[in-house]
Amino acid sequence: MNPYFPRFIACFFTLLSLNAKPTSAQAELKIPLAEVTQIAEEAFIYGYPLVMNYGTVYEYAVDKQGKNFKAPFNVLYNTARVYTPADTTIVTPNSDTPYSFVTADLRAEPLVLTLPAIEKDRYYSVQLIDLYTDNFGYMGSRTTGNGGGTYMVTGPNWKGTVPAGVAKVFPCETEFAILLIRTQLFGPADLENVKKIQAGYKAQPLSQYLGQPAPPQAATIDWPMIDKFQAAKDPFEYLAFILQFCPTTGAAAVEQPLRERFKQIGIAAGQPVAANKYTEVEKAAIGAGIRQGLAKIKESIVTFGKDENGWRVGSPFGDRAFFHGDWLKRAGSAMAGIYGNNAVEALYPILSLDSAGQHPNSGEHNYMLTFPAGQLPPCNAFWSVTMYDGKTQLLIENPIDRYLINSPMLPNLKKNTDGSITLYVQKDSPGKDHESNWLPAPNGLMYVVMRLYWPKEEALSGKWQPPAMVVGK
C-alpha cells in the first residue's frame, strides 16, 4: 500500500471538517442526502484499491523526477537488492526476494515476457496485477516451472493472433497492469547470481518481439499528479480518472450498474468530478460517506483468515472470482498490504495478539517465538518472519540491519537442546549468545508478518499452525 494515502485521508478529513459543514443550502444532486452518503461510502470502498494502485503506478512509471521512479511503461526494471527501511512506496514489502517490475501499457498492443531457465531449487514468481488489484495470473516455479519460456499479456481490446513460441496468453481486464517478479535470494553472497537471473528477464511489446513495425501509439495521457493536497481537494477525482482504463466488458460487465450509481454523485469514468459544484451540505454528506467507508475497511481487516495462536492466517488476495463482488474484502486487502499473493502462492500469517491477548508492543515487552522440532513453517519454497513498525507498516532501522529471519538463515540459527528454534523478538539485543536468533523490533507497536511461499497443504488446511508470540520477561 502506498503510505502517502493514509496521510491524504487525514488531510482530507481536516479540510472537510473546516470547510464542509452542513448548511441549509439547496442540494444540486437529484437524490436524497442519505443516499449521497451511501453512494460515497460505496464508491470509496470500491475505489480504495484502485487509487492505492494508481499511487504506485504514478510513482514507479510516470513521475520521472520522483525518487521512487523505476522505468517507463513496458520497460522492465530490476531491483538488484532486497528492500530496506529506505523503501517507502509500498508498505509491508518483503525483504526476501529482490523485485523486478514492469508497468504495462496494453492499449496499443500486448506485452511479451520472456523468462530464462532457473535452477530448480530457486523459487521465483511472476504475479500479474490489474488496475483493480486483482491477481489475474501467475508464471513461475509453482505454475509454469523453472524451465523458462515466453508468455504474453493482452489488454481488454486485443483481438490478434497468438504468435508461435508463446506458451500461454494472460488476458487482462484493464488497459494497464503491473507485472511483479520475485526472485529468491539465498543470502548476501547469492546476490550476484540473482542479478544474472534478472538480466535474463525480458519484456517487449508484441511488435518488437516479432520484429515488425509498431502499431499506432495509444493516446497521450495527462497523468494527474497524486499527492495528499490534491487528493484532499478532489477525493474522487482519481477514481474517475482510473475508471476510464477499466472498461466494463467481459467479466467486468457486472460492474456497470455500480458505475451508473456512482454517476449520481458525479463520479464518471474519465470525467472531472467538479467537486466545487457541490453545495456545502452535499460536501458534508459525501464526507460522511467517506468516513464510514474508511472505518469499514479498517474493521474488515481483523476478519481476514483464521485466528491461530494470535495470528490471522490466510491470504485475502486473488482474482475477480475470488472477491466475487466483495469490494470491502478487496479494499481491506489493499489496506493490509497491497499486491499480496493468492494463498496457494504465498500464505501470510499476520500477528494480531501476543500470548497475553494484547496487541504486540516491543516497546513494553520482549517476545519469544519458538518453532518446535520438526514444526517449521511447511512450504515448497521458503518461509520468513519479517518485522515492521506497527504504525507505518514499513521496515525499521536497527543496529544489525536485520529485517527478517528466514529459512535460508537456518544453518546460522542456534537450536535449543530439544531441537526447537527460538527467535528473540525485541528492541534490544538479547545478548551475544542469542543474537544469531534476534529479530530486532521497534520501540513501540510492532507489525509482524510470516510468509510461506508455495505453502504445503498442511499450512493451507490449518493442520499446521504458527506458534504463539510469547511475552518474555
Short mmCIF file of C-alpha atoms in Angstrom, two decimals:
data_model
loop_
_atom_site.label_atom_id
_atom_site.label_comp_id
_atom_site.label_asym_id
_atom_site.label_seq_id
_atom_site.Cartn_x
_atom_site.Cartn_y
_atom_site.Cartn_z
CA MET A 1 0.00 0.00 0.00
CA ASN A 2 1.23 3.48 -0.80
CA PRO A 3 1.97 5.15 2.55
CA TYR A 4 1.03 8.67 1.50
CA PHE A 5 -2.59 7.62 1.05
CA PRO A 6 -3.48 7.49 4.73
CA ARG A 7 -1.92 10.94 5.02
CA PHE A 8 -4.18 12.16 2.21
CA ILE A 9 -7.18 10.80 4.11
CA ALA A 10 -6.18 12.62 7.27
CA CYS A 11 -5.63 15.81 5.32
CA PHE A 12 -8.97 15.39 3.55
CA PHE A 13 -10.81 14.95 6.82
CA THR A 14 -9.14 18.07 8.21
CA LEU A 15 -10.22 20.16 5.25
CA LEU A 16 -13.64 18.59 5.33
CA SER A 17 -14.18 19.47 8.98
CA LEU A 18 -13.07 23.05 8.36
CA ASN A 19 -14.83 23.74 5.10
CA ALA A 20 -17.70 21.31 4.60
CA LYS A 21 -20.11 21.95 7.44
CA PRO A 22 -23.82 21.28 6.89
CA THR A 23 -25.91 24.24 5.85
CA SER A 24 -29.44 24.75 4.66
CA ALA A 25 -28.33 25.27 1.08
CA GLN A 26 -30.43 23.64 -1.62
CA ALA A 27 -28.72 20.44 -2.82
CA GLU A 28 -27.86 20.22 -6.54
CA LEU A 29 -27.70 16.41 -6.66
CA LYS A 30 -31.05 14.88 -7.55
CA ILE A 31 -31.10 12.26 -4.80
CA PRO A 32 -31.68 12.42 -1.02
CA LEU A 33 -28.68 13.33 1.09
CA ALA A 34 -28.80 9.98 2.88
CA GLU A 35 -28.31 8.27 -0.47
CA VAL A 36 -25.47 10.66 -1.34
CA THR A 37 -23.70 9.46 1.78
CA GLN A 38 -24.40 5.82 0.98
CA ILE A 39 -23.09 6.10 -2.59
CA ALA A 40 -19.99 7.98 -1.39
CA GLU A 41 -19.30 5.15 1.06
CA GLU A 42 -19.71 2.54 -1.68
CA ALA A 43 -17.52 4.48 -4.11
CA PHE A 44 -14.80 4.95 -1.51
CA ILE A 45 -14.70 1.24 -0.65
CA TYR A 46 -14.82 0.21 -4.30
CA GLY A 47 -12.21 2.77 -5.36
CA TYR A 48 -9.75 2.45 -2.48
CA PRO A 49 -7.55 -0.28 -4.07
CA LEU A 50 -7.67 1.40 -7.48
CA VAL A 51 -6.37 4.65 -6.05
CA MET A 52 -3.75 2.78 -4.00
CA ASN A 53 -2.64 1.11 -7.20
CA TYR A 54 -2.54 4.38 -9.10
CA GLY A 55 -0.27 5.85 -6.46
CA THR A 56 2.27 3.13 -7.18
CA VAL A 57 1.86 3.33 -10.96
CA TYR A 58 2.37 7.09 -10.83
CA GLU A 59 5.50 6.90 -8.68
CA TYR A 60 7.05 3.94 -10.49
CA ALA A 61 6.28 4.71 -14.14
CA VAL A 62 5.05 8.31 -14.56
CA ASP A 63 6.86 10.67 -12.19
CA LYS A 64 10.30 10.61 -13.80
CA GLN A 65 11.65 13.23 -11.41
CA GLY A 66 10.44 11.42 -8.31
CA LYS A 67 12.72 9.46 -6.00
CA ASN A 68 10.69 6.26 -6.47
CA PHE A 69 10.64 6.26 -10.28
CA LYS A 70 11.62 2.85 -11.72
CA ALA A 71 11.15 2.78 -15.50
CA PRO A 72 8.77 3.97 -18.25
CA PHE A 73 5.81 1.84 -19.26
CA ASN A 74 6.63 -1.54 -20.84
CA VAL A 75 10.27 -1.36 -19.70
CA LEU A 76 11.46 -3.95 -17.18
CA TYR A 77 13.24 -2.68 -14.08
CA ASN A 78 15.30 -4.86 -11.74
CA THR A 79 15.85 -4.02 -8.10
CA ALA A 80 19.09 -5.91 -7.53
CA ARG A 81 18.77 -5.89 -3.75
CA VAL A 82 16.23 -6.62 -1.06
CA TYR A 83 14.03 -3.90 0.38
CA THR A 84 15.15 -1.82 3.38
CA PRO A 85 13.64 0.98 5.51
CA ALA A 86 14.60 3.39 2.72
CA ASP A 87 11.85 1.88 0.53
CA THR A 88 8.60 3.60 1.43
CA THR A 89 6.33 3.46 -1.62
CA ILE A 90 4.74 0.12 -0.70
CA VAL A 91 4.01 -0.95 2.86
CA THR A 92 4.85 -4.41 4.22
CA PRO A 93 7.32 -5.16 1.40
CA ASN A 94 9.06 -8.49 1.66
CA SER A 95 12.80 -8.42 2.18
CA ASP A 96 13.36 -11.98 0.97
CA THR A 97 13.22 -11.59 -2.79
CA PRO A 98 14.67 -8.85 -4.97
CA TYR A 99 11.86 -7.46 -7.09
CA SER A 100 11.63 -6.86 -10.81
CA PHE A 101 8.82 -4.69 -12.21
CA VAL A 102 7.06 -3.98 -15.44
CA THR A 103 4.26 -1.43 -15.55
CA ALA A 104 2.45 -2.50 -18.70
CA ASP A 105 0.51 -0.23 -21.05
CA LEU A 106 -1.65 -2.71 -23.00
CA ARG A 107 -3.71 -0.23 -25.02
CA ALA A 108 -1.84 -0.39 -28.34
CA GLU A 109 -0.57 -3.97 -28.23
CA PRO A 110 0.21 -6.87 -25.90
CA LEU A 111 3.37 -7.25 -23.85
CA VAL A 112 5.57 -10.32 -24.29
CA LEU A 113 7.56 -11.57 -21.30
CA THR A 114 10.48 -13.95 -21.80
CA LEU A 115 11.80 -15.81 -18.77
CA PRO A 116 15.13 -17.65 -18.55
CA ALA A 117 15.67 -21.16 -17.23
CA ILE A 118 16.39 -21.04 -13.48
CA GLU A 119 17.90 -23.75 -11.28
CA LYS A 120 15.12 -25.93 -9.91
CA ASP A 121 15.77 -25.26 -6.22
CA ARG A 122 15.36 -21.47 -6.55
CA TYR A 123 11.85 -20.09 -6.20
CA TYR A 124 10.59 -17.28 -8.41
CA SER A 125 7.20 -15.99 -9.43
CA VAL A 126 5.64 -13.50 -11.82
CA GLN A 127 2.45 -12.02 -10.38
CA LEU A 128 0.08 -10.27 -12.80
CA ILE A 129 -2.00 -7.49 -11.24
CA ASP A 130 -4.65 -5.38 -12.96
CA LEU A 131 -5.80 -1.90 -12.01
CA TYR A 132 -8.41 -3.34 -9.66
CA THR A 133 -5.52 -5.08 -7.80
CA ASP A 134 -6.92 -8.47 -8.85
CA ASN A 135 -4.25 -11.12 -9.44
CA PHE A 136 -5.22 -12.28 -12.92
CA GLY A 137 -2.40 -14.76 -13.50
CA TYR A 138 0.91 -16.29 -12.46
CA MET A 139 4.07 -17.60 -14.03
CA GLY A 140 6.96 -19.14 -12.12
CA SER A 141 8.06 -22.11 -10.07
CA ARG A 142 4.60 -23.18 -8.91
CA THR A 143 2.66 -22.63 -12.14
CA THR A 144 4.91 -22.82 -15.20
CA GLY A 145 8.08 -24.29 -13.67
CA ASN A 146 11.69 -23.15 -13.77
CA GLY A 147 12.40 -24.14 -17.35
CA GLY A 148 11.82 -20.68 -18.80
CA GLY A 149 9.51 -19.69 -21.63
CA THR A 150 7.71 -16.89 -23.44
CA TYR A 151 4.32 -15.57 -22.37
CA MET A 152 2.00 -12.77 -23.47
CA VAL A 153 -0.20 -10.35 -21.54
CA THR A 154 -3.06 -8.82 -23.53
CA GLY A 155 -5.37 -5.88 -22.90
CA PRO A 156 -9.18 -5.97 -22.98
CA ASN A 157 -9.43 -4.78 -26.59
CA TRP A 158 -6.84 -7.03 -28.22
CA LYS A 159 -8.16 -9.43 -30.90
CA GLY A 160 -4.98 -10.55 -32.67
CA THR A 161 -3.35 -13.90 -33.35
CA VAL A 162 -1.10 -15.56 -30.81
CA PRO A 163 2.36 -15.86 -32.38
CA ALA A 164 4.35 -19.07 -32.47
CA GLY A 165 6.62 -19.55 -29.48
CA VAL A 166 4.22 -18.00 -26.94
CA ALA A 167 3.46 -20.69 -24.37
CA LYS A 168 0.45 -19.02 -22.76
CA VAL A 169 -1.65 -15.85 -23.01
CA PHE A 170 -2.86 -13.95 -19.94
CA PRO A 171 -5.81 -11.63 -20.73
CA CYS A 172 -6.06 -8.52 -18.54
CA GLU A 173 -9.41 -6.80 -17.94
CA THR A 174 -7.81 -3.35 -17.63
CA GLU A 175 -5.66 -1.38 -20.05
CA PHE A 176 -2.74 -1.18 -17.63
CA ALA A 177 -1.20 -3.87 -15.46
CA ILE A 178 1.70 -4.47 -13.10
CA LEU A 179 3.99 -7.46 -13.56
CA LEU A 180 5.71 -8.13 -10.26
CA ILE A 181 8.61 -10.61 -10.31
CA ARG A 182 10.08 -12.10 -7.13
CA THR A 183 13.41 -13.95 -7.32
CA GLN A 184 14.56 -15.86 -4.26
CA LEU A 185 17.81 -14.74 -2.64
CA PHE A 186 19.61 -17.39 -0.59
CA GLY A 187 21.79 -14.87 1.24
CA PRO A 188 24.04 -11.84 0.71
CA ALA A 189 26.65 -13.91 -1.15
CA ASP A 190 23.96 -15.02 -3.61
CA LEU A 191 23.13 -11.53 -4.88
CA GLU A 192 25.34 -11.75 -7.95
CA ASN A 193 23.54 -14.92 -9.00
CA VAL A 194 20.19 -13.16 -8.66
CA LYS A 195 21.47 -10.29 -10.79
CA LYS A 196 22.37 -12.73 -13.57
CA ILE A 197 18.90 -14.23 -13.44
CA GLN A 198 17.25 -10.82 -13.51
CA ALA A 199 19.33 -9.91 -16.56
CA GLY A 200 17.59 -12.76 -18.36
CA TYR A 201 14.07 -11.37 -17.79
CA LYS A 202 12.89 -9.62 -20.94
CA ALA A 203 9.73 -7.57 -21.58
CA GLN A 204 8.85 -6.45 -25.13
CA PRO A 205 5.83 -5.03 -26.91
CA LEU A 206 4.50 -7.66 -29.31
CA SER A 207 5.69 -5.78 -32.41
CA GLN A 208 9.22 -5.63 -31.06
CA TYR A 209 9.14 -9.33 -30.21
CA LEU A 210 8.04 -10.11 -33.78
CA GLY A 211 10.47 -7.65 -35.36
CA GLN A 212 7.59 -5.79 -37.02
CA PRO A 213 6.64 -2.10 -37.19
CA ALA A 214 4.87 -0.86 -34.11
CA PRO A 215 1.12 -0.15 -34.35
CA PRO A 216 -0.16 3.41 -33.92
CA GLN A 217 0.53 4.69 -30.45
CA ALA A 218 -2.28 4.97 -27.96
CA ALA A 219 -3.47 8.42 -26.99
CA THR A 220 -1.22 10.50 -24.77
CA ILE A 221 -2.44 10.62 -21.20
CA ASP A 222 -2.37 13.66 -18.95
CA TRP A 223 -1.49 11.84 -15.74
CA PRO A 224 -2.73 13.73 -12.67
CA MET A 225 -0.07 14.21 -10.04
CA ILE A 226 -1.11 12.39 -6.91
CA ASP A 227 -0.41 13.94 -3.54
CA LYS A 228 -2.25 14.43 -0.28
CA PHE A 229 -3.26 18.03 -1.01
CA GLN A 230 -4.78 17.37 -4.41
CA ALA A 231 -6.46 14.21 -3.14
CA ALA A 232 -7.88 16.17 -0.21
CA LYS A 233 -9.33 18.71 -2.62
CA ASP A 234 -10.86 16.17 -5.02
CA PRO A 235 -11.25 12.86 -3.17
CA PHE A 236 -12.93 11.00 -6.05
CA GLU A 237 -11.06 12.69 -8.89
CA TYR A 238 -8.52 9.88 -9.09
CA LEU A 239 -11.16 7.17 -9.13
CA ALA A 240 -12.94 8.80 -12.06
CA PHE A 241 -9.61 9.13 -13.87
CA ILE A 242 -8.65 5.46 -13.38
CA LEU A 243 -12.06 4.08 -14.37
CA GLN A 244 -11.57 5.14 -17.99
CA PHE A 245 -8.91 2.42 -18.25
CA CYS A 246 -11.22 -0.21 -16.75
CA PRO A 247 -13.86 -1.00 -19.39
CA THR A 248 -16.99 -2.80 -18.27
CA THR A 249 -16.66 -5.51 -20.89
CA GLY A 250 -16.39 -9.25 -20.48
CA ALA A 251 -16.41 -10.31 -16.84
CA ALA A 252 -16.31 -6.66 -15.76
CA ALA A 253 -19.80 -6.07 -17.22
CA VAL A 254 -21.24 -6.91 -13.80
CA GLU A 255 -19.88 -3.59 -12.57
CA GLN A 256 -21.85 -1.41 -14.97
CA PRO A 257 -24.80 -0.89 -12.58
CA LEU A 258 -22.35 0.18 -9.87
CA ARG A 259 -20.68 2.66 -12.22
CA GLU A 260 -24.10 4.10 -13.08
CA ARG A 261 -24.81 4.50 -9.38
CA PHE A 262 -21.55 6.41 -8.87
CA LYS A 263 -22.60 8.86 -11.59
CA GLN A 264 -25.39 10.05 -9.31
CA ILE A 265 -22.78 11.86 -7.20
CA GLY A 266 -20.70 12.97 -10.19
CA ILE A 267 -18.17 10.12 -10.49
CA ALA A 268 -17.98 9.09 -14.15
CA ALA A 269 -15.12 7.35 -15.95
CA GLY A 270 -12.70 9.87 -17.45
CA GLN A 271 -14.78 12.88 -16.45
CA PRO A 272 -13.90 15.65 -13.96
CA VAL A 273 -15.81 15.23 -10.73
CA ALA A 274 -16.21 19.01 -10.39
CA ALA A 275 -16.45 18.82 -6.62
CA ASN A 276 -16.54 22.61 -6.45
CA LYS A 277 -20.13 22.44 -7.73
CA TYR A 278 -21.31 20.53 -4.67
CA THR A 279 -23.18 22.55 -2.09
CA GLU A 280 -21.79 22.64 1.42
CA VAL A 281 -24.44 20.22 2.64
CA GLU A 282 -23.56 17.79 -0.19
CA LYS A 283 -19.88 18.02 0.67
CA ALA A 284 -20.74 17.13 4.23
CA ALA A 285 -22.84 14.16 3.09
CA ILE A 286 -20.05 12.90 0.83
CA GLY A 287 -17.51 13.35 3.60
CA ALA A 288 -19.65 11.31 5.96
CA GLY A 289 -19.77 8.52 3.39
CA ILE A 290 -16.00 8.52 3.02
CA ARG A 291 -15.51 8.35 6.78
CA GLN A 292 -17.94 5.45 7.01
CA GLY A 293 -16.17 3.66 4.16
CA LEU A 294 -12.75 4.10 5.72
CA ALA A 295 -13.98 2.79 9.08
CA LYS A 296 -15.49 -0.28 7.42
CA ILE A 297 -12.27 -1.03 5.54
CA LYS A 298 -10.27 -0.86 8.77
CA GLU A 299 -12.77 -3.07 10.56
CA SER A 300 -12.75 -5.65 7.76
CA ILE A 301 -9.05 -6.41 8.14
CA VAL A 302 -9.48 -8.11 11.52
CA THR A 303 -11.86 -10.64 9.93
CA PHE A 304 -9.32 -11.91 7.42
CA GLY A 305 -8.29 -15.53 7.75
CA LYS A 306 -8.48 -17.72 10.83
CA ASP A 307 -7.24 -16.91 14.31
CA GLU A 308 -4.43 -19.35 15.11
CA ASN A 309 -2.45 -18.71 18.30
CA GLY A 310 -2.78 -14.95 17.94
CA TRP A 311 -2.03 -14.92 14.21
CA ARG A 312 -4.54 -14.14 11.48
CA VAL A 313 -3.74 -16.84 8.96
CA GLY A 314 -4.82 -16.63 5.36
CA SER A 315 -4.32 -14.66 2.21
CA PRO A 316 -7.16 -12.26 1.31
CA PHE A 317 -5.90 -11.81 -2.25
CA GLY A 318 -7.00 -13.31 -5.53
CA ASP A 319 -8.69 -12.73 -8.87
CA ARG A 320 -12.14 -11.44 -9.74
CA ALA A 321 -13.74 -14.80 -8.97
CA PHE A 322 -12.06 -14.85 -5.56
CA PHE A 323 -13.51 -11.48 -4.49
CA HIS A 324 -16.86 -12.24 -6.16
CA GLY A 325 -18.10 -8.67 -5.84
CA ASP A 326 -16.98 -8.25 -2.23
CA TRP A 327 -15.39 -4.83 -2.69
CA LEU A 328 -14.91 -4.41 1.05
CA LYS A 329 -12.72 -7.50 1.14
CA ARG A 330 -10.72 -6.20 -1.80
CA ALA A 331 -10.29 -2.80 -0.14
CA GLY A 332 -9.24 -4.38 3.14
CA SER A 333 -6.67 -6.46 1.30
CA ALA A 334 -5.18 -3.33 -0.24
CA MET A 335 -5.02 -1.64 3.15
CA ALA A 336 -3.44 -4.69 4.81
CA GLY A 337 -0.72 -4.93 2.17
CA ILE A 338 -1.28 -4.20 -1.48
CA TYR A 339 -0.06 -6.70 -4.12
CA GLY A 340 -0.36 -9.73 -1.86
CA ASN A 341 -0.28 -13.19 -3.42
CA ASN A 342 -3.03 -15.77 -3.70
CA ALA A 343 -2.92 -18.24 -0.80
CA VAL A 344 -1.63 -21.08 -2.98
CA GLU A 345 1.33 -18.89 -3.96
CA ALA A 346 2.04 -17.41 -0.53
CA LEU A 347 0.35 -17.65 2.85
CA TYR A 348 0.58 -14.66 5.19
CA PRO A 349 0.09 -15.23 8.91
CA ILE A 350 -0.12 -11.73 10.43
CA LEU A 351 0.46 -11.32 14.16
CA SER A 352 -2.63 -9.90 15.84
CA LEU A 353 -2.24 -10.69 19.56
CA ASP A 354 0.58 -11.88 21.79
CA SER A 355 0.30 -14.79 24.25
CA ALA A 356 -1.26 -12.44 26.81
CA GLY A 357 -4.01 -11.46 24.39
CA GLN A 358 -2.62 -7.95 23.89
CA HIS A 359 -1.56 -6.05 20.79
CA PRO A 360 2.17 -6.77 20.39
CA ASN A 361 4.23 -3.89 21.75
CA SER A 362 8.00 -4.37 21.73
CA GLY A 363 8.43 -1.04 23.46
CA GLU A 364 6.95 -2.64 26.58
CA HIS A 365 7.83 -6.33 26.23
CA ASN A 366 10.39 -8.78 24.90
CA TYR A 367 8.98 -11.73 23.00
CA MET A 368 9.96 -15.26 22.06
CA LEU A 369 8.71 -17.19 19.03
CA THR A 370 9.57 -20.89 19.30
CA PHE A 371 9.16 -23.41 16.49
CA PRO A 372 9.08 -26.93 17.98
CA ALA A 373 11.40 -29.51 16.45
CA GLY A 374 10.05 -30.66 13.11
CA GLN A 375 7.37 -27.95 13.00
CA LEU A 376 8.93 -25.19 10.95
CA PRO A 377 6.53 -23.49 8.53
CA PRO A 378 5.71 -26.12 5.84
CA CYS A 379 6.29 -24.85 2.31
CA ASN A 380 7.73 -25.96 -1.01
CA ALA A 381 9.86 -22.83 -1.40
CA PHE A 382 10.82 -20.89 1.74
CA TRP A 383 9.41 -19.11 4.80
CA SER A 384 10.25 -15.90 6.63
CA VAL A 385 9.26 -13.81 9.66
CA THR A 386 9.54 -10.08 8.92
CA MET A 387 9.33 -7.15 11.34
CA TYR A 388 7.66 -3.81 10.57
CA ASP A 389 6.88 -0.68 12.52
CA GLY A 390 3.37 -1.04 13.94
CA LYS A 391 2.36 2.49 12.95
CA THR A 392 3.67 2.70 9.39
CA GLN A 393 3.94 -0.99 8.37
CA LEU A 394 7.38 -0.16 6.97
CA LEU A 395 10.67 -1.92 7.64
CA ILE A 396 12.52 -0.45 10.60
CA GLU A 397 16.14 0.56 11.03
CA ASN A 398 18.07 -1.44 13.61
CA PRO A 399 21.72 -1.80 14.72
CA ILE A 400 22.35 -5.05 12.82
CA ASP A 401 20.37 -4.22 9.63
CA ARG A 402 18.29 -7.36 10.02
CA TYR A 403 14.68 -7.05 8.97
CA LEU A 404 13.68 -10.70 8.97
CA ILE A 405 14.65 -14.24 9.80
CA ASN A 406 14.01 -16.76 7.05
CA SER A 407 14.65 -20.39 6.16
CA PRO A 408 17.91 -19.72 4.25
CA MET A 409 19.29 -18.48 7.60
CA LEU A 410 18.59 -21.80 9.36
CA PRO A 411 22.23 -23.01 9.28
CA ASN A 412 23.19 -19.94 11.35
CA LEU A 413 20.38 -20.18 13.90
CA LYS A 414 21.00 -21.81 17.28
CA LYS A 415 18.77 -24.72 18.26
CA ASN A 416 17.55 -25.46 21.76
CA THR A 417 18.50 -28.76 23.38
CA ASP A 418 15.19 -30.34 22.31
CA GLY A 419 15.76 -29.35 18.66
CA SER A 420 13.35 -26.42 18.70
CA ILE A 421 14.33 -22.96 17.46
CA THR A 422 13.52 -19.80 19.42
CA LEU A 423 13.52 -16.37 17.80
CA TYR A 424 14.08 -13.45 20.17
CA VAL A 425 11.79 -10.64 19.11
CA GLN A 426 12.73 -7.44 20.94
CA LYS A 427 14.11 -3.94 20.51
CA ASP A 428 17.39 -4.57 22.37
CA SER A 429 19.94 -7.29 21.80
CA PRO A 430 19.19 -10.49 23.73
CA GLY A 431 22.92 -10.88 24.31
CA LYS A 432 25.71 -12.31 22.20
CA ASP A 433 24.67 -15.90 22.91
CA HIS A 434 21.24 -15.34 21.37
CA GLU A 435 21.99 -12.61 18.83
CA SER A 436 22.03 -15.07 15.90
CA ASN A 437 18.31 -15.63 16.59
CA TRP A 438 17.44 -11.97 17.24
CA LEU A 439 14.72 -10.31 15.19
CA PRO A 440 15.05 -6.57 16.03
CA ALA A 441 11.76 -4.85 16.85
CA PRO A 442 10.65 -1.20 17.18
CA ASN A 443 10.37 0.73 20.41
CA GLY A 444 6.60 0.59 20.32
CA LEU A 445 3.87 -1.28 18.45
CA MET A 446 5.18 -3.93 16.08
CA TYR A 447 3.65 -5.47 12.97
CA VAL A 448 4.92 -8.97 12.22
CA VAL A 449 4.23 -10.91 9.02
CA MET A 450 5.12 -14.53 8.45
CA ARG A 451 5.37 -15.63 4.82
CA LEU A 452 5.14 -19.16 3.47
CA TYR A 453 5.97 -19.20 -0.23
CA TRP A 454 4.32 -22.04 -2.13
CA PRO A 455 2.78 -23.37 1.11
CA LYS A 456 2.12 -27.06 1.61
CA GLU A 457 -1.37 -28.42 2.15
CA GLU A 458 -0.97 -28.72 5.93
CA ALA A 459 -0.43 -24.96 6.08
CA LEU A 460 -3.35 -24.17 3.78
CA SER A 461 -5.71 -26.51 5.66
CA GLY A 462 -4.71 -25.30 9.12
CA LYS A 463 -3.26 -28.63 10.22
CA TRP A 464 -0.02 -26.71 10.88
CA GLN A 465 -0.42 -23.53 12.92
CA PRO A 466 2.12 -20.81 13.70
CA PRO A 467 3.29 -20.78 17.33
CA ALA A 468 2.21 -18.05 19.73
CA MET A 469 4.30 -14.93 20.25
CA VAL A 470 5.16 -15.47 23.92
CA VAL A 471 5.62 -12.50 26.22
CA GLY A 472 9.03 -12.70 27.86
CA LYS A 473 10.46 -11.00 30.92
#
